[in-house]
mmCIF file of C-alpha atoms in Angstrom:
data_model
loop_
_atom_site.group_PDB
_atom_site.id
_atom_site.type_symbol
_atom_site.label_atom_id
_atom_site.label_comp_id
_atom_site.label_asym_id
_atom_site.label_seq_id
_atom_site.Cartn_x
_atom_site.Cartn_y
_atom_site.Cartn_z
ATOM 1 C CA UNK A 17 -7.696 8.127 14.255
ATOM 2 C CA UNK A 18 -6.058 5.399 12.197
ATOM 3 C CA UNK A 19 -3.329 5.205 9.594
ATOM 4 C CA UNK A 20 -4.742 4.309 6.164
ATOM 5 C CA UNK A 21 -4.330 0.543 5.641
ATOM 6 C CA UNK A 22 -4.615 -0.253 9.362
ATOM 7 C CA UNK A 23 -7.289 -2.248 11.114
ATOM 8 C CA UNK A 24 -8.925 -1.676 14.471
ATOM 9 C CA UNK A 25 -10.845 -3.982 16.764
ATOM 10 C CA UNK A 26 -14.048 -2.499 18.196
ATOM 11 C CA UNK A 27 -15.516 -4.171 21.274
ATOM 12 C CA UNK A 28 -18.960 -3.862 22.812
ATOM 13 C CA UNK A 29 -19.494 -4.595 26.492
ATOM 14 C CA UNK A 30 -22.896 -4.976 28.083
ATOM 15 C CA UNK A 31 -24.466 -6.538 31.141
ATOM 16 C CA UNK A 32 -27.664 -7.269 29.178
ATOM 17 C CA UNK A 33 -28.860 -10.860 29.017
ATOM 18 C CA UNK A 34 -28.949 -12.319 25.515
ATOM 19 C CA UNK A 35 -27.932 -9.135 23.708
ATOM 20 C CA UNK A 36 -28.203 -8.674 19.956
ATOM 21 C CA UNK A 37 -25.527 -6.537 18.306
ATOM 22 C CA UNK A 38 -26.151 -4.562 15.139
ATOM 23 C CA UNK A 39 -23.169 -2.717 13.632
ATOM 24 C CA UNK A 40 -23.565 -0.452 10.606
ATOM 25 C CA UNK A 41 -22.511 0.229 8.004
ATOM 26 C CA UNK A 42 -21.355 -3.369 7.728
ATOM 27 C CA UNK A 43 -19.370 -3.070 4.493
ATOM 28 C CA UNK A 44 -15.860 -2.888 6.009
ATOM 29 C CA UNK A 45 -16.594 -4.816 9.226
ATOM 30 C CA UNK A 46 -15.588 -8.418 9.878
ATOM 31 C CA UNK A 47 -19.036 -9.146 11.366
ATOM 32 C CA UNK A 48 -22.129 -6.994 11.817
ATOM 33 C CA UNK A 49 -23.772 -9.054 14.604
ATOM 34 C CA UNK A 50 -20.802 -9.868 16.884
ATOM 35 C CA UNK A 51 -19.752 -8.291 20.170
ATOM 36 C CA UNK A 52 -16.257 -7.651 18.767
ATOM 37 C CA UNK A 53 -15.578 -6.630 15.190
ATOM 38 C CA UNK A 54 -12.539 -5.741 13.127
ATOM 39 C CA UNK A 55 -12.763 -2.675 10.919
ATOM 40 C CA UNK A 56 -10.516 -2.047 7.905
ATOM 41 C CA UNK A 57 -11.611 1.447 6.879
ATOM 42 C CA UNK A 58 -10.836 3.016 3.513
ATOM 43 C CA UNK A 59 -12.437 6.376 4.302
ATOM 44 C CA UNK A 60 -13.548 8.543 7.220
ATOM 45 C CA UNK A 61 -16.803 7.240 8.631
ATOM 46 C CA UNK A 62 -19.096 6.882 11.608
ATOM 47 C CA UNK A 63 -19.807 3.363 12.828
ATOM 48 C CA UNK A 64 -23.085 2.842 14.673
ATOM 49 C CA UNK A 65 -23.681 0.071 17.198
ATOM 50 C CA UNK A 66 -27.134 -0.800 18.499
ATOM 51 C CA UNK A 67 -27.379 -3.308 21.343
ATOM 52 C CA UNK A 68 -30.805 -4.809 22.000
ATOM 53 C CA UNK A 69 -31.533 -6.980 25.037
ATOM 54 C CA UNK A 70 -34.007 -9.857 25.365
ATOM 55 C CA UNK A 71 -36.790 -7.444 26.394
ATOM 56 C CA UNK A 72 -36.390 -5.314 23.275
ATOM 57 C CA UNK A 73 -34.684 -2.426 25.075
ATOM 58 C CA UNK A 74 -31.855 -0.919 23.067
ATOM 59 C CA UNK A 75 -28.932 1.436 23.420
ATOM 60 C CA UNK A 76 -26.657 2.842 20.762
ATOM 61 C CA UNK A 77 -23.102 4.090 20.484
ATOM 62 C CA UNK A 78 -21.122 5.736 17.718
ATOM 63 C CA UNK A 79 -17.473 5.407 16.744
ATOM 64 C CA UNK A 80 -16.057 8.279 14.721
ATOM 65 C CA UNK A 81 -13.271 6.943 12.465
ATOM 66 C CA UNK A 82 -10.769 9.373 10.925
ATOM 67 C CA UNK A 83 -7.948 8.257 8.633
ATOM 68 C CA UNK A 84 -4.498 9.740 8.278
ATOM 69 C CA UNK A 85 -2.500 9.319 5.085
ATOM 70 C CA UNK A 86 1.245 8.833 5.384
ATOM 71 C CA UNK A 87 2.794 8.757 1.940
ATOM 72 C CA UNK A 88 6.251 7.356 2.548
ATOM 73 C CA UNK A 89 7.863 5.936 -0.584
ATOM 74 C CA UNK A 90 11.309 4.435 -0.987
ATOM 75 C CA UNK A 91 13.488 2.604 -3.469
ATOM 76 C CA UNK A 92 16.505 0.415 -2.772
ATOM 77 C CA UNK A 93 19.866 1.866 -3.763
ATOM 78 C CA UNK A 94 21.357 -1.562 -4.597
ATOM 79 C CA UNK A 95 19.921 -4.735 -6.098
ATOM 80 C CA UNK A 96 21.405 -8.064 -7.161
ATOM 81 C CA UNK A 97 19.590 -9.833 -9.996
ATOM 82 C CA UNK A 98 21.382 -13.158 -9.612
ATOM 83 C CA UNK A 99 18.408 -15.539 -9.591
ATOM 84 C CA UNK A 100 18.436 -16.317 -5.865
ATOM 85 C CA UNK A 101 14.870 -14.958 -5.475
ATOM 86 C CA UNK A 102 16.152 -12.241 -3.102
ATOM 87 C CA UNK A 103 16.435 -8.659 -4.331
ATOM 88 C CA UNK A 104 16.318 -9.803 -7.985
ATOM 89 C CA UNK A 105 14.194 -6.883 -9.245
ATOM 90 C CA UNK A 106 14.404 -3.146 -8.736
ATOM 91 C CA UNK A 107 11.033 -1.628 -7.852
ATOM 92 C CA UNK A 108 9.393 0.996 -5.642
ATOM 93 C CA UNK A 109 8.093 0.388 -2.117
ATOM 94 C CA UNK A 110 5.765 2.349 0.122
ATOM 95 C CA UNK A 111 3.028 2.397 2.720
ATOM 96 C CA UNK A 112 -0.485 1.103 1.911
ATOM 97 C CA UNK A 113 -1.361 4.575 0.603
ATOM 98 C CA UNK A 114 0.885 3.850 -2.421
ATOM 99 C CA UNK A 115 -1.366 2.038 -4.882
ATOM 100 C CA UNK A 116 0.425 2.073 -8.246
ATOM 101 C CA UNK A 117 3.702 2.704 -10.040
ATOM 102 C CA UNK A 118 2.331 4.410 -13.136
ATOM 103 C CA UNK A 119 5.714 4.446 -14.882
ATOM 104 C CA UNK A 120 9.213 3.217 -14.047
ATOM 105 C CA UNK A 121 12.203 4.117 -16.212
ATOM 106 C CA UNK A 122 15.863 3.154 -15.831
ATOM 107 C CA UNK A 123 18.714 4.965 -17.635
ATOM 108 C CA UNK A 124 22.375 4.048 -17.967
ATOM 109 C CA UNK A 125 25.223 6.526 -17.378
ATOM 110 C CA UNK A 126 25.028 7.770 -20.973
ATOM 111 C CA UNK A 127 21.324 8.545 -20.643
ATOM 112 C CA UNK A 128 20.099 5.594 -22.700
ATOM 113 C CA UNK A 129 16.755 4.190 -21.594
ATOM 114 C CA UNK A 130 17.420 0.551 -20.634
ATOM 115 C CA UNK A 131 14.062 -0.246 -19.006
ATOM 116 C CA UNK A 132 10.549 1.142 -19.050
ATOM 117 C CA UNK A 133 7.299 -0.319 -17.749
ATOM 118 C CA UNK A 134 3.874 0.912 -16.753
ATOM 119 C CA UNK A 135 1.250 0.105 -14.099
ATOM 120 C CA UNK A 136 3.407 -1.950 -11.777
ATOM 121 C CA UNK A 137 2.179 -3.017 -8.344
ATOM 122 C CA UNK A 138 4.196 -1.397 -5.541
ATOM 123 C CA UNK A 139 5.841 -3.498 -2.832
ATOM 124 C CA UNK A 140 6.096 -6.497 -5.134
ATOM 125 C CA UNK A 141 9.702 -7.633 -5.541
ATOM 126 C CA UNK A 142 8.744 -9.977 -8.395
ATOM 127 C CA UNK A 143 7.991 -6.973 -10.642
ATOM 128 C CA UNK A 144 10.243 -4.223 -11.908
ATOM 129 C CA UNK A 145 13.620 -4.141 -13.612
ATOM 130 C CA UNK A 146 15.597 -7.401 -13.666
ATOM 131 C CA UNK A 147 18.961 -5.830 -14.596
ATOM 132 C CA UNK A 148 18.798 -6.726 -18.272
ATOM 133 C CA UNK A 149 18.678 -4.730 -21.499
ATOM 134 C CA UNK A 150 17.512 -6.180 -24.808
ATOM 135 C CA UNK A 151 17.582 -9.672 -23.303
ATOM 136 C CA UNK A 152 21.182 -9.440 -22.041
ATOM 137 C CA UNK A 153 22.292 -9.152 -18.414
ATOM 138 C CA UNK A 154 23.992 -5.820 -17.813
ATOM 139 C CA UNK A 155 27.324 -5.526 -16.043
ATOM 140 C CA UNK A 156 27.472 -4.021 -12.561
ATOM 141 C CA UNK A 157 27.052 -0.260 -12.704
ATOM 142 C CA UNK A 158 25.093 2.678 -11.350
ATOM 143 C CA UNK A 159 21.829 3.515 -13.091
ATOM 144 C CA UNK A 160 19.334 6.357 -12.744
ATOM 145 C CA UNK A 161 15.636 5.703 -12.157
ATOM 146 C CA UNK A 162 12.581 7.892 -12.658
ATOM 147 C CA UNK A 163 9.255 6.708 -11.285
ATOM 148 C CA UNK A 164 5.764 8.178 -11.406
ATOM 149 C CA UNK A 165 3.726 6.845 -8.484
ATOM 150 C CA UNK A 166 0.067 7.192 -7.528
ATOM 151 C CA UNK A 167 -1.479 7.323 -4.069
ATOM 152 C CA UNK A 168 -4.907 6.233 -2.897
ATOM 153 C CA UNK A 169 -6.137 9.832 -2.826
ATOM 154 C CA UNK A 170 -5.144 10.346 -6.478
ATOM 155 C CA UNK A 171 -1.949 12.318 -5.828
ATOM 156 C CA UNK A 172 0.806 11.705 -8.378
ATOM 157 C CA UNK A 173 4.439 12.034 -7.397
ATOM 158 C CA UNK A 174 7.657 11.748 -9.387
ATOM 159 C CA UNK A 175 10.625 10.022 -7.741
ATOM 160 C CA UNK A 176 14.162 9.857 -9.030
ATOM 161 C CA UNK A 177 17.503 8.620 -7.833
ATOM 162 C CA UNK A 178 20.188 6.100 -8.571
ATOM 163 C CA UNK A 179 20.481 2.385 -8.046
ATOM 164 C CA UNK A 180 23.567 0.179 -8.166
ATOM 165 C CA UNK A 181 23.315 -3.157 -9.959
ATOM 166 C CA UNK A 182 25.627 -5.792 -8.472
ATOM 167 C CA UNK A 183 26.083 -9.398 -9.489
#
């Protein structure tokens, strides 16, 4: 059992002389003819390994891979868009199961929409709100965000909270 977005190393041991390794399906494997492979699964699956020795004798083994999906999502409660390349944008973060921010909206204390964008990549601090409105830097204040996020399994979730802009 693996967490979605994880990798696992699968090793084959044999006392056969001159063995040939055949892993399948090979799509998500680092190598399909090596004794050790790295698997980065995106779905539940069964991996088959056939080992054939120099005399043509073979043996097979199966690895049953099951994925778990943890859908943790978080947003910072403070950001500082001051141009130092650290914490300059407000965005949404999450585990590898979070694949898209479908919509991100920011409102000021009077309920005016000061930022809205669509289809943002999660976990990318170079995207999102930069603390400006109509081309002008906003003064420090508390703002409300609403985000619609999408997970790898298609689930949509709405997040909301507040974020403090500091300069």
